[in-house]
PDB file of C-alpha atoms in Angstrom:
ATOM      1  CA  UNK G   5      31.243  23.730  19.414  1.00 42.00           C
ATOM      2  CA  UNK G   6      27.732  23.697  20.565  1.00 47.00           C
ATOM      3  CA  UNK G   7      26.624  20.862  20.894  1.00 48.00           C
ATOM      4  CA  UNK G   8      22.842  21.112  22.770  1.00 58.00           C
ATOM      5  CA  UNK G   9      19.993  22.822  21.601  1.00 70.00           C
ATOM      6  CA  UNK G  10      19.007  25.170  24.910  1.00 63.00           C
ATOM      7  CA  UNK G  11      21.385  28.255  26.615  1.00 53.00           C
ATOM      8  CA  UNK G  12      21.760  27.888  30.335  1.00 46.00           C
ATOM      9  CA  UNK G  13      19.143  29.866  30.887  1.00 48.00           C
ATOM     10  CA  UNK G  14      16.511  27.026  30.196  1.00 55.00           C
ATOM     11  CA  UNK G  15      16.426  23.931  32.347  1.00 51.00           C
ATOM     12  CA  UNK G  16      16.565  20.749  31.046  1.00 49.00           C
ATOM     13  CA  UNK G  17      17.630  17.199  31.632  1.00 42.00           C
ATOM     14  CA  UNK G  18      20.301  15.944  29.247  1.00 39.00           C
ATOM     15  CA  UNK G  19      20.681  11.934  28.777  1.00 40.00           C
ATOM     16  CA  UNK G  20      19.585   9.340  26.519  1.00 36.00           C
ATOM     17  CA  UNK G  21      16.071   7.944  27.666  1.00 40.00           C
ATOM     18  CA  UNK G  22      13.232   8.802  26.000  1.00 41.00           C
ATOM     19  CA  UNK G  23       9.673   7.834  26.799  1.00 42.00           C
ATOM     20  CA  UNK G  24       8.305   4.733  27.976  1.00 39.00           C
ATOM     21  CA  UNK G  25       5.761   3.003  24.857  1.00 36.00           C
ATOM     22  CA  UNK G  26       2.069   4.429  26.248  1.00 40.00           C
ATOM     23  CA  UNK G  27       3.153   7.851  27.077  1.00 46.00           C
ATOM     24  CA  UNK G  28       5.379   8.209  23.479  1.00 56.00           C
ATOM     25  CA  UNK G  29       3.103   9.890  21.269  1.00 73.00           C
ATOM     26  CA  UNK G  30       4.705  13.586  19.838  1.00 82.00           C
ATOM     27  CA  UNK G  31       4.829  16.061  17.588  1.00 86.00           C
ATOM     28  CA  UNK G  32       8.038  17.215  15.542  1.00 89.00           C
ATOM     29  CA  UNK G  33       8.553  20.613  15.247  1.00 92.00           C
ATOM     30  CA  UNK G  34      11.593  22.581  13.760  1.00 90.00           C
ATOM     31  CA  UNK G  35      13.213  24.970  15.579  1.00 93.00           C
ATOM     32  CA  UNK G  36      15.212  28.350  15.467  1.00 92.00           C
ATOM     33  CA  UNK G  37      18.413  26.997  16.186  1.00 90.00           C
ATOM     34  CA  UNK G  38      20.088  24.859  13.760  1.00 88.00           C
ATOM     35  CA  UNK G  39      20.188  21.170  13.431  1.00 87.00           C
ATOM     36  CA  UNK G  40      17.859  20.988  16.615  1.00 90.00           C
ATOM     37  CA  UNK G  41      14.916  19.216  15.811  1.00 90.00           C
ATOM     38  CA  UNK G  42      12.067  19.566  18.742  1.00 92.00           C
ATOM     39  CA  UNK G  43       9.297  16.334  20.044  1.00 91.00           C
ATOM     40  CA  UNK G  44       6.399  17.674  21.945  1.00 91.00           C
ATOM     41  CA  UNK G  45       4.982  14.687  24.153  1.00 89.00           C
ATOM     42  CA  UNK G  46       1.936  16.653  25.072  1.00 86.00           C
ATOM     43  CA  UNK G  47       0.956  13.663  28.041  1.00 83.00           C
ATOM     44  CA  UNK G  48       4.537  13.801  29.580  1.00 84.00           C
ATOM     45  CA  UNK G  49       4.434  18.185  29.148  1.00 86.00           C
ATOM     46  CA  UNK G  50       7.511  18.014  27.585  1.00 89.00           C
ATOM     47  CA  UNK G  51       9.866  18.730  25.284  1.00 90.00           C
ATOM     48  CA  UNK G  52      12.773  16.937  23.838  1.00 90.00           C
ATOM     49  CA  UNK G  53      15.368  18.811  21.960  1.00 91.00           C
ATOM     50  CA  UNK G  54      18.293  16.488  19.737  1.00 88.00           C
ATOM     51  CA  UNK G  55      20.879  17.456  18.844  1.00 86.00           C
ATOM     52  CA  UNK G  56      24.158  15.729  17.270  1.00 83.00           C
ATOM     53  CA  UNK G  57      22.486  12.535  19.156  1.00 80.00           C
ATOM     54  CA  UNK G  58      22.426  14.484  22.285  1.00 86.00           C
ATOM     55  CA  UNK G  59      18.919  14.652  24.016  1.00 85.00           C
ATOM     56  CA  UNK G  60      17.588  17.298  26.017  1.00 87.00           C
ATOM     57  CA  UNK G  61      14.176  16.792  28.047  1.00 89.00           C
ATOM     58  CA  UNK G  62      12.708  20.115  28.388  1.00 89.00           C
ATOM     59  CA  UNK G  63       9.825  19.602  31.509  1.00 88.00           C
ATOM     60  CA  UNK G  64       7.328  22.081  30.139  1.00 89.00           C
ATOM     61  CA  UNK G  65       4.315  22.276  33.207  1.00 88.00           C
ATOM     62  CA  UNK G  66       0.972  21.548  32.756  1.00 87.00           C
ATOM     63  CA  UNK G  67      -0.048  25.298  31.838  1.00 88.00           C
ATOM     64  CA  UNK G  68       3.126  25.501  28.834  1.00 91.00           C
ATOM     65  CA  UNK G  69       2.225  21.800  27.662  1.00 91.00           C
ATOM     66  CA  UNK G  70      -1.720  22.931  27.556  1.00 91.00           C
ATOM     67  CA  UNK G  71      -0.985  26.329  25.495  1.00 93.00           C
ATOM     68  CA  UNK G  72       1.225  24.451  23.095  1.00 94.00           C
ATOM     69  CA  UNK G  73      -0.912  21.594  22.355  1.00 92.00           C
ATOM     70  CA  UNK G  74      -3.274  24.397  21.710  1.00 92.00           C
ATOM     71  CA  UNK G  75      -1.199  26.222  19.642  1.00 93.00           C
ATOM     72  CA  UNK G  76      -0.402  23.278  17.375  1.00 89.00           C
ATOM     73  CA  UNK G  77      -4.124  21.528  17.333  1.00 86.00           C
ATOM     74  CA  UNK G  78      -4.945  24.222  14.247  1.00 85.00           C
ATOM     75  CA  UNK G  79      -1.468  25.492  13.135  1.00 88.00           C
ATOM     76  CA  UNK G  80      -1.475  28.362  11.122  1.00 90.00           C
ATOM     77  CA  UNK G  81      -4.886  29.506  12.848  1.00 91.00           C
ATOM     78  CA  UNK G  82      -5.085  32.697  14.878  1.00 93.00           C
ATOM     79  CA  UNK G  83      -5.934  31.737  18.917  1.00 93.00           C
ATOM     80  CA  UNK G  84      -7.401  34.527  20.885  1.00 93.00           C
ATOM     81  CA  UNK G  85      -5.326  35.038  24.606  1.00 92.00           C
ATOM     82  CA  UNK G  86      -8.646  34.462  26.067  1.00 92.00           C
ATOM     83  CA  UNK G  87      -9.004  31.140  24.138  1.00 91.00           C
ATOM     84  CA  UNK G  88      -5.246  30.619  25.311  1.00 92.00           C
ATOM     85  CA  UNK G  89      -5.778  31.270  28.841  1.00 91.00           C
ATOM     86  CA  UNK G  90      -8.770  29.758  29.118  1.00 89.00           C
ATOM     87  CA  UNK G  91      -7.107  26.348  27.855  1.00 89.00           C
ATOM     88  CA  UNK G  92      -4.143  26.632  29.462  1.00 88.00           C
ATOM     89  CA  UNK G  93      -5.524  27.510  33.023  1.00 87.00           C
ATOM     90  CA  UNK G  94      -8.628  26.202  33.047  1.00 78.00           C
ATOM     91  CA  UNK G  95      -8.770  26.249  36.806  1.00 71.00           C
ATOM     92  CA  UNK G  96      -8.014  29.393  37.858  1.00 76.00           C
ATOM     93  CA  UNK G  97      -8.051  32.758  36.303  1.00 79.00           C
ATOM     94  CA  UNK G  98      -4.881  34.704  35.177  1.00 79.00           C
ATOM     95  CA  UNK G  99      -4.012  37.417  33.802  1.00 83.00           C
ATOM     96  CA  UNK G 100      -2.507  38.539  30.140  1.00 86.00           C
ATOM     97  CA  UNK G 101       1.103  38.621  32.746  1.00 87.00           C
ATOM     98  CA  UNK G 102       0.599  34.661  32.561  1.00 89.00           C
ATOM     99  CA  UNK G 103       0.415  34.510  29.428  1.00 91.00           C
ATOM    100  CA  UNK G 104       2.773  36.546  28.029  1.00 91.00           C
ATOM    101  CA  UNK G 105       5.282  34.485  30.140  1.00 91.00           C
ATOM    102  CA  UNK G 106       4.339  31.333  29.344  1.00 92.00           C
ATOM    103  CA  UNK G 107       4.736  32.232  25.144  1.00 93.00           C
ATOM    104  CA  UNK G 108       7.740  34.107  26.064  1.00 93.00           C
ATOM    105  CA  UNK G 109       9.253  30.782  27.699  1.00 92.00           C
ATOM    106  CA  UNK G 110       8.171  28.146  24.786  1.00 94.00           C
ATOM    107  CA  UNK G 111       9.514  30.841  22.261  1.00 94.00           C
ATOM    108  CA  UNK G 112      12.688  30.412  23.923  1.00 92.00           C
ATOM    109  CA  UNK G 113      12.810  26.625  24.250  1.00 92.00           C
ATOM    110  CA  UNK G 114      12.297  26.556  20.523  1.00 93.00           C
ATOM    111  CA  UNK G 115      14.574  29.068  19.821  1.00 92.00           C
ATOM    112  CA  UNK G 116      12.081  31.572  18.169  1.00 91.00           C
ATOM    113  CA  UNK G 117      12.622  34.416  21.162  1.00 89.00           C
ATOM    114  CA  UNK G 118      14.272  36.859  18.459  1.00 89.00           C
ATOM    115  CA  UNK G 119      12.625  35.739  15.278  1.00 89.00           C
ATOM    116  CA  UNK G 120       9.378  35.157  16.317  1.00 92.00           C
ATOM    117  CA  UNK G 121       8.767  32.863  13.771  1.00 93.00           C
ATOM    118  CA  UNK G 122       7.045  29.897  14.500  1.00 94.00           C
ATOM    119  CA  UNK G 123       4.816  30.822  17.606  1.00 95.00           C
ATOM    120  CA  UNK G 124       3.620  34.340  15.535  1.00 94.00           C
ATOM    121  CA  UNK G 125       1.622  37.868  17.598  1.00 93.00           C
ATOM    122  CA  UNK G 126      -1.208  38.696  15.700  1.00 92.00           C
ATOM    123  CA  UNK G 127      -1.222  42.103  17.025  1.00 89.00           C
ATOM    124  CA  UNK G 128      -4.363  42.665  18.912  1.00 87.00           C
ATOM    125  CA  UNK G 129      -6.118  39.668  17.663  1.00 90.00           C
ATOM    126  CA  UNK G 130      -3.596  36.723  19.507  1.00 93.00           C
ATOM    127  CA  UNK G 131      -1.370  33.292  18.325  1.00 95.00           C
ATOM    128  CA  UNK G 132      -0.994  30.769  15.745  1.00 94.00           C
ATOM    129  CA  UNK G 133       1.964  28.562  15.166  1.00 92.00           C
ATOM    130  CA  UNK G 134       3.344  28.596  11.720  1.00 92.00           C
ATOM    131  CA  UNK G 135       2.692  25.338  10.230  1.00 90.00           C
ATOM    132  CA  UNK G 136       5.761  25.476   8.404  1.00 90.00           C
ATOM    133  CA  UNK G 137       7.218  24.517  11.700  1.00 91.00           C
ATOM    134  CA  UNK G 138       5.850  20.989  11.896  1.00 88.00           C
ATOM    135  CA  UNK G 139       7.499  18.050  10.480  1.00 83.00           C
ATOM    136  CA  UNK G 140       5.196  15.277   9.282  1.00 72.00           C
ATOM    137  CA  UNK G 141       6.266  11.715  10.353  1.00 54.00           C
ATOM    138  CA  UNK G 142       5.865   8.702   8.009  1.00 37.00           C
ATOM    139  CA  UNK G 143       4.053   6.000   9.239  1.00 36.00           C
ATOM    140  CA  UNK G 144       5.395   2.942  10.225  1.00 34.00           C
ATOM    141  CA  UNK G 145       3.556  -0.314   9.544  1.00 35.00           C
ATOM    142  CA  UNK G 146       4.097  -2.951  12.238  1.00 36.00           C
ATOM    143  CA  UNK G 147       6.679  -5.498  11.995  1.00 37.00           C
ATOM    144  CA  UNK G 148       4.512  -8.826  11.615  1.00 42.00           C
ATOM    145  CA  UNK G 149       4.807 -10.838  14.717  1.00 41.00           C
ATOM    146  CA  UNK G 150       3.805 -14.798  14.509  1.00 44.00           C
ATOM    147  CA  UNK G 151       0.127 -15.618  15.118  1.00 44.00           C
ATOM    148  CA  UNK G 152      -0.504 -15.733  18.556  1.00 42.00           C
ATOM    149  CA  UNK G 153      -2.807 -17.754  20.694  1.00 43.00           C
ATOM    150  CA  UNK G 154      -6.764 -16.724  20.760  1.00 42.00           C
ATOM    151  CA  UNK G 155      -7.493 -14.226  23.440  1.00 37.00           C
ATOM    152  CA  UNK G 156     -10.170 -16.390  25.743  1.00 37.00           C
ATOM    153  CA  UNK G 157     -11.038 -13.447  27.965  1.00 31.00           C
ATOM    154  CA  UNK G 158     -14.420 -11.918  28.067  1.00 34.00           C
ATOM    155  CA  UNK G 159     -14.810  -8.668  28.785  1.00 36.00           C
ATOM    156  CA  UNK G 160     -18.288  -7.429  30.205  1.00 32.00           C
ATOM    157  CA  UNK G 161     -19.946  -4.428  29.445  1.00 36.00           C
ATOM    158  CA  UNK G 162     -22.772  -2.762  29.219  1.00 37.00           C
ATOM    159  CA  UNK G 163     -25.613  -3.476  26.639  1.00 35.00           C
ATOM    160  CA  UNK G 164     -25.052  -1.901  23.335  1.00 36.00           C
ATOM    161  CA  UNK G 165     -21.225  -2.377  23.854  1.00 36.00           C
ATOM    162  CA  UNK G 166     -19.075  -4.412  21.722  1.00 39.00           C
ATOM    163  CA  UNK G 167     -15.847  -5.096  23.270  1.00 38.00           C
ATOM    164  CA  UNK G 168     -12.890  -7.160  21.282  1.00 40.00           C
ATOM    165  CA  UNK G 169      -9.839  -7.550  23.106  1.00 41.00           C
ATOM    166  CA  UNK G 170      -6.784  -6.939  20.300  1.00 38.00           C
ATOM    167  CA  UNK G 171      -3.031  -6.912  20.036  1.00 38.00           C
ATOM    168  CA  UNK G 172      -1.820  -4.117  18.521  1.00 38.00           C
ATOM    169  CA  UNK G 173       1.986  -3.604  17.322  1.00 41.00           C
ATOM    170  CA  UNK G 174       4.125  -0.652  17.102  1.00 40.00           C
ATOM    171  CA  UNK G 175       0.981   1.672  16.044  1.00 45.00           C
ATOM    172  CA  UNK G 176      -1.415   1.496  19.024  1.00 46.00           C
ATOM    173  CA  UNK G 177      -3.776   3.957  16.708  1.00 47.00           C
ATOM    174  CA  UNK G 178      -2.427   2.371  13.590  1.00 48.00           C
ATOM    175  CA  UNK G 179      -6.174   2.411  11.674  1.00 48.00           C
ATOM    176  CA  UNK G 180      -6.306   6.276  12.813  1.00 47.00           C
ATOM    177  CA  UNK G 181      -2.901   6.759  11.296  1.00 44.00           C
ATOM    178  CA  UNK G 182      -4.078   5.148   8.114  1.00 45.00           C
ATOM    179  CA  UNK G 183      -6.439   7.620   7.859  1.00 46.00           C
ATOM    180  CA  UNK G 184      -4.423  10.304   8.074  1.00 48.00           C
ATOM    181  CA  UNK G 185      -2.611   8.959   4.792  1.00 46.00           C
ATOM    182  CA  UNK G 186      -6.512   9.353   3.525  1.00 44.00           C
ATOM    183  CA  UNK G 187      -5.769  13.253   4.224  1.00 43.00           C
ATOM    184  CA  UNK G 188      -5.424  13.809   8.235  1.00 45.00           C
ATOM    185  CA  UNK G 189      -2.451  14.972   7.413  1.00 44.00           C
ATOM    186  CA  UNK G 190      -1.326  15.721  11.036  1.00 42.00           C
ATOM    187  CA  UNK G 191      -3.039  13.109  12.878  1.00 45.00           C
ATOM    188  CA  UNK G 192      -0.630  10.356  12.778  1.00 44.00           C
ATOM    189  CA  UNK G 193       1.265  11.996  14.431  1.00 41.00           C
ATOM    190  CA  UNK G 194       0.077  11.967  17.883  1.00 44.00           C
ATOM    191  CA  UNK G 195       0.279   8.112  17.755  1.00 46.00           C
ATOM    192  CA  UNK G 196       3.181   6.623  17.438  1.00 44.00           C
ATOM    193  CA  UNK G 197       4.376   3.723  19.902  1.00 39.00           C
ATOM    194  CA  UNK G 198       7.186   1.138  20.110  1.00 38.00           C
ATOM    195  CA  UNK G 199       6.368  -1.951  21.241  1.00 41.00           C
ATOM    196  CA  UNK G 200       3.132  -4.427  21.138  1.00 44.00           C
ATOM    197  CA  UNK G 201       0.552  -3.898  23.667  1.00 49.00           C
ATOM    198  CA  UNK G 202      -2.437  -5.332  24.294  1.00 60.00           C
ATOM    199  CA  UNK G 203      -5.512  -3.204  24.664  1.00 69.00           C
ATOM    200  CA  UNK G 204      -9.348  -3.637  25.452  1.00 80.00           C
ATOM    201  CA  UNK G 205     -11.650  -2.091  23.082  1.00 84.00           C
ATOM    202  CA  UNK G 206     -15.507  -1.053  23.175  1.00 88.00           C
ATOM    203  CA  UNK G 207     -18.142   0.811  21.286  1.00 89.00           C
ATOM    204  CA  UNK G 208     -21.236   2.821  21.709  1.00 88.00           C
ATOM    205  CA  UNK G 209     -23.522   4.244  19.396  1.00 90.00           C
ATOM    206  CA  UNK G 210     -24.899   6.911  20.423  1.00 87.00           C
ATOM    207  CA  UNK G 211     -27.044   9.169  17.565  1.00 89.00           C
ATOM    208  CA  UNK G 212     -24.867  11.229  15.455  1.00 89.00           C
ATOM    209  CA  UNK G 213     -21.374  10.080  17.609  1.00 91.00           C
ATOM    210  CA  UNK G 214     -19.975   6.563  17.740  1.00 91.00           C
ATOM    211  CA  UNK G 215     -17.748   6.242  20.557  1.00 92.00           C
ATOM    212  CA  UNK G 216     -14.483   3.571  20.636  1.00 90.00           C
ATOM    213  CA  UNK G 217     -12.929   3.314  24.717  1.00 90.00           C
ATOM    214  CA  UNK G 218      -9.154   1.319  24.553  1.00 84.00           C
ATOM    215  CA  UNK G 219      -7.265   0.490  27.676  1.00 82.00           C
ATOM    216  CA  UNK G 220      -4.671  -1.845  28.535  1.00 79.00           C
ATOM    217  CA  UNK G 221      -6.798  -3.054  31.734  1.00 83.00           C
ATOM    218  CA  UNK G 222     -10.333  -4.578  31.145  1.00 84.00           C
ATOM    219  CA  UNK G 223     -10.700  -2.941  34.773  1.00 86.00           C
ATOM    220  CA  UNK G 224      -9.878   0.735  34.101  1.00 86.00           C
ATOM    221  CA  UNK G 225     -12.012   0.136  30.512  1.00 87.00           C
ATOM    222  CA  UNK G 226     -14.777  -0.096  32.777  1.00 89.00           C
ATOM    223  CA  UNK G 227     -14.341   3.136  34.712  1.00 87.00           C
ATOM    224  CA  UNK G 228     -13.253   4.825  32.015  1.00 89.00           C
ATOM    225  CA  UNK G 229     -16.872   3.928  29.761  1.00 91.00           C
ATOM    226  CA  UNK G 230     -18.497   4.632  33.408  1.00 89.00           C
ATOM    227  CA  UNK G 231     -17.299   8.709  34.304  1.00 89.00           C
ATOM    228  CA  UNK G 232     -17.741   9.296  31.204  1.00 91.00           C
ATOM    229  CA  UNK G 233     -21.024   8.724  30.440  1.00 90.00           C
ATOM    230  CA  UNK G 234     -22.378  12.239  31.152  1.00 91.00           C
ATOM    231  CA  UNK G 235     -19.648  13.406  28.762  1.00 91.00           C
ATOM    232  CA  UNK G 236     -21.243  11.239  25.316  1.00 90.00           C
ATOM    233  CA  UNK G 237     -24.230  11.738  25.797  1.00 91.00           C
ATOM    234  CA  UNK G 238     -23.515  15.796  26.005  1.00 92.00           C
ATOM    235  CA  UNK G 239     -21.636  15.283  22.918  1.00 91.00           C
ATOM    236  CA  UNK G 240     -24.208  12.924  21.059  1.00 90.00           C
ATOM    237  CA  UNK G 241     -26.833  16.009  21.687  1.00 91.00           C
ATOM    238  CA  UNK G 242     -24.879  18.185  20.346  1.00 91.00           C
ATOM    239  CA  UNK G 243     -23.396  16.525  17.535  1.00 89.00           C
ATOM    240  CA  UNK G 244     -24.699  17.763  14.002  1.00 89.00           C
ATOM    241  CA  UNK G 245     -22.982  15.465  12.205  1.00 89.00           C
ATOM    242  CA  UNK G 246     -21.875  11.782  12.485  1.00 90.00           C
ATOM    243  CA  UNK G 247     -18.448  11.641  14.594  1.00 90.00           C
ATOM    244  CA  UNK G 248     -15.929   9.417  16.101  1.00 89.00           C
ATOM    245  CA  UNK G 249     -14.729  10.023  19.330  1.00 89.00           C
ATOM    246  CA  UNK G 250     -12.014   7.712  20.497  1.00 88.00           C
ATOM    247  CA  UNK G 251     -11.546   8.151  24.280  1.00 89.00           C
ATOM    248  CA  UNK G 252      -8.603   6.862  26.637  1.00 86.00           C
ATOM    249  CA  UNK G 253      -7.452   7.064  29.873  1.00 80.00           C
ATOM    250  CA  UNK G 254      -3.914   8.364  30.559  1.00 75.00           C
ATOM    251  CA  UNK G 255      -2.974   8.321  34.316  1.00 74.00           C
ATOM    252  CA  UNK G 256      -5.359  10.959  36.048  1.00 75.00           C
ATOM    253  CA  UNK G 257      -5.945  13.039  32.598  1.00 80.00           C
ATOM    254  CA  UNK G 258      -8.117  12.054  29.434  1.00 84.00           C
ATOM    255  CA  UNK G 259      -7.667  12.025  25.955  1.00 82.00           C
ATOM    256  CA  UNK G 260     -10.350  12.138  23.908  1.00 86.00           C
ATOM    257  CA  UNK G 261     -10.288  13.088  20.024  1.00 84.00           C
ATOM    258  CA  UNK G 262     -12.945  14.061  17.997  1.00 87.00           C
ATOM    259  CA  UNK G 263     -13.212  13.223  14.252  1.00 83.00           C
ATOM    260  CA  UNK G 264     -15.362  14.535  11.842  1.00 80.00           C
ATOM    261  CA  UNK G 265     -17.014  12.710   8.945  1.00 76.00           C
ATOM    262  CA  UNK G 266     -15.802  15.589   6.721  1.00 72.00           C
ATOM    263  CA  UNK G 267     -12.286  14.812   7.748  1.00 70.00           C
ATOM    264  CA  UNK G 268     -11.818  17.578  10.722  1.00 74.00           C
ATOM    265  CA  UNK G 269     -10.276  16.197  14.106  1.00 76.00           C
ATOM    266  CA  UNK G 270      -9.673  17.330  16.971  1.00 79.00           C
ATOM    267  CA  UNK G 271      -7.777  16.514  20.614  1.00 78.00           C
ATOM    268  CA  UNK G 272      -8.769  17.329  23.799  1.00 81.00           C
ATOM    269  CA  UNK G 273      -6.441  17.045  26.842  1.00 80.00           C
ATOM    270  CA  UNK G 274      -8.214  17.280  30.449  1.00 79.00           C
ATOM    271  CA  UNK G 275      -7.698  16.161  33.903  1.00 81.00           C
ATOM    272  CA  UNK G 276     -10.403  13.730  35.680  1.00 80.00           C
ATOM    273  CA  UNK G 277     -11.458  16.414  38.158  1.00 81.00           C
ATOM    274  CA  UNK G 278     -12.728  18.804  35.370  1.00 82.00           C
ATOM    275  CA  UNK G 279     -14.494  16.174  33.727  1.00 82.00           C
ATOM    276  CA  UNK G 280     -17.983  17.601  35.360  1.00 83.00           C
ATOM    277  CA  UNK G 281     -16.748  21.292  34.513  1.00 85.00           C
ATOM    278  CA  UNK G 282     -16.153  21.154  30.391  1.00 87.00           C
ATOM    279  CA  UNK G 283     -18.500  23.559  29.104  1.00 88.00           C
ATOM    280  CA  UNK G 284     -20.333  22.816  25.907  1.00 89.00           C
ATOM    281  CA  UNK G 285     -18.999  25.695  24.030  1.00 87.00           C
ATOM    282  CA  UNK G 286     -15.526  23.708  24.580  1.00 86.00           C
ATOM    283  CA  UNK G 287     -17.554  20.399  22.885  1.00 88.00           C
ATOM    284  CA  UNK G 288     -18.493  21.457  20.239  1.00 87.00           C
ATOM    285  CA  UNK G 289     -15.177  23.122  19.661  1.00 84.00           C
ATOM    286  CA  UNK G 290     -14.187  19.374  19.638  1.00 84.00           C
ATOM    287  CA  UNK G 291     -17.046  18.309  17.134  1.00 85.00           C
ATOM    288  CA  UNK G 292     -16.107  20.743  14.299  1.00 80.00           C
TER     289      UNK G 292
END
């Protein structure tokens, strides 16, 4: 009897380990195989396939993960081939063959290589991800914790920033997830964690933009604020409506969530080496 989700032609690591809490944000996706579910971890560039209690970890690689991340960002909307190549291979020029191969690999991993119902091809237009295959995850509140001692550590930040050390429970981004309950849909799926973690916050207001920084380390938070100053300044100049930005450092990568007043949201993930190469059009897409 078949107990796993993958065929032998797809490389996978089978086991019971799950990603650590600080990288446990995932999207749940139905696959084309019976009783097989997938969890997509953008920060880890991985899919975790689960069937009959057996877990299979599939490493998508940077380009494959970026490709899937771009498709799930706007489920049901057509993404052009050019935009997908620019997003998944932002550091180099590739041909249509590379995109075709990555799309085929993703379909194979998701059990969609025959029916092509999950990742759909629109001739001469591009690709879209079928929203019917995204699985909403329930937002679970953190268990009540005993009152902790007040944190007495002051965080020195530039003038105009408000820093608030805080302890977050099972959902590091619970405020954002609660917004999802008010109509943001799958936004809350990205931010699920499984253990308490102490986070330091800073807030900066620039024109139409309110920027919220957070990190578990005070020194890294300072670096995050400093390294993204030019980026946030550009965003404030481009923003046409009130927008909230949530910035976090994940190793060598930055994650930026753009949340507009109208409830639209976009997630950008980019390597620290690409910080100075992000073009205005990419920022405008995030601000829409």
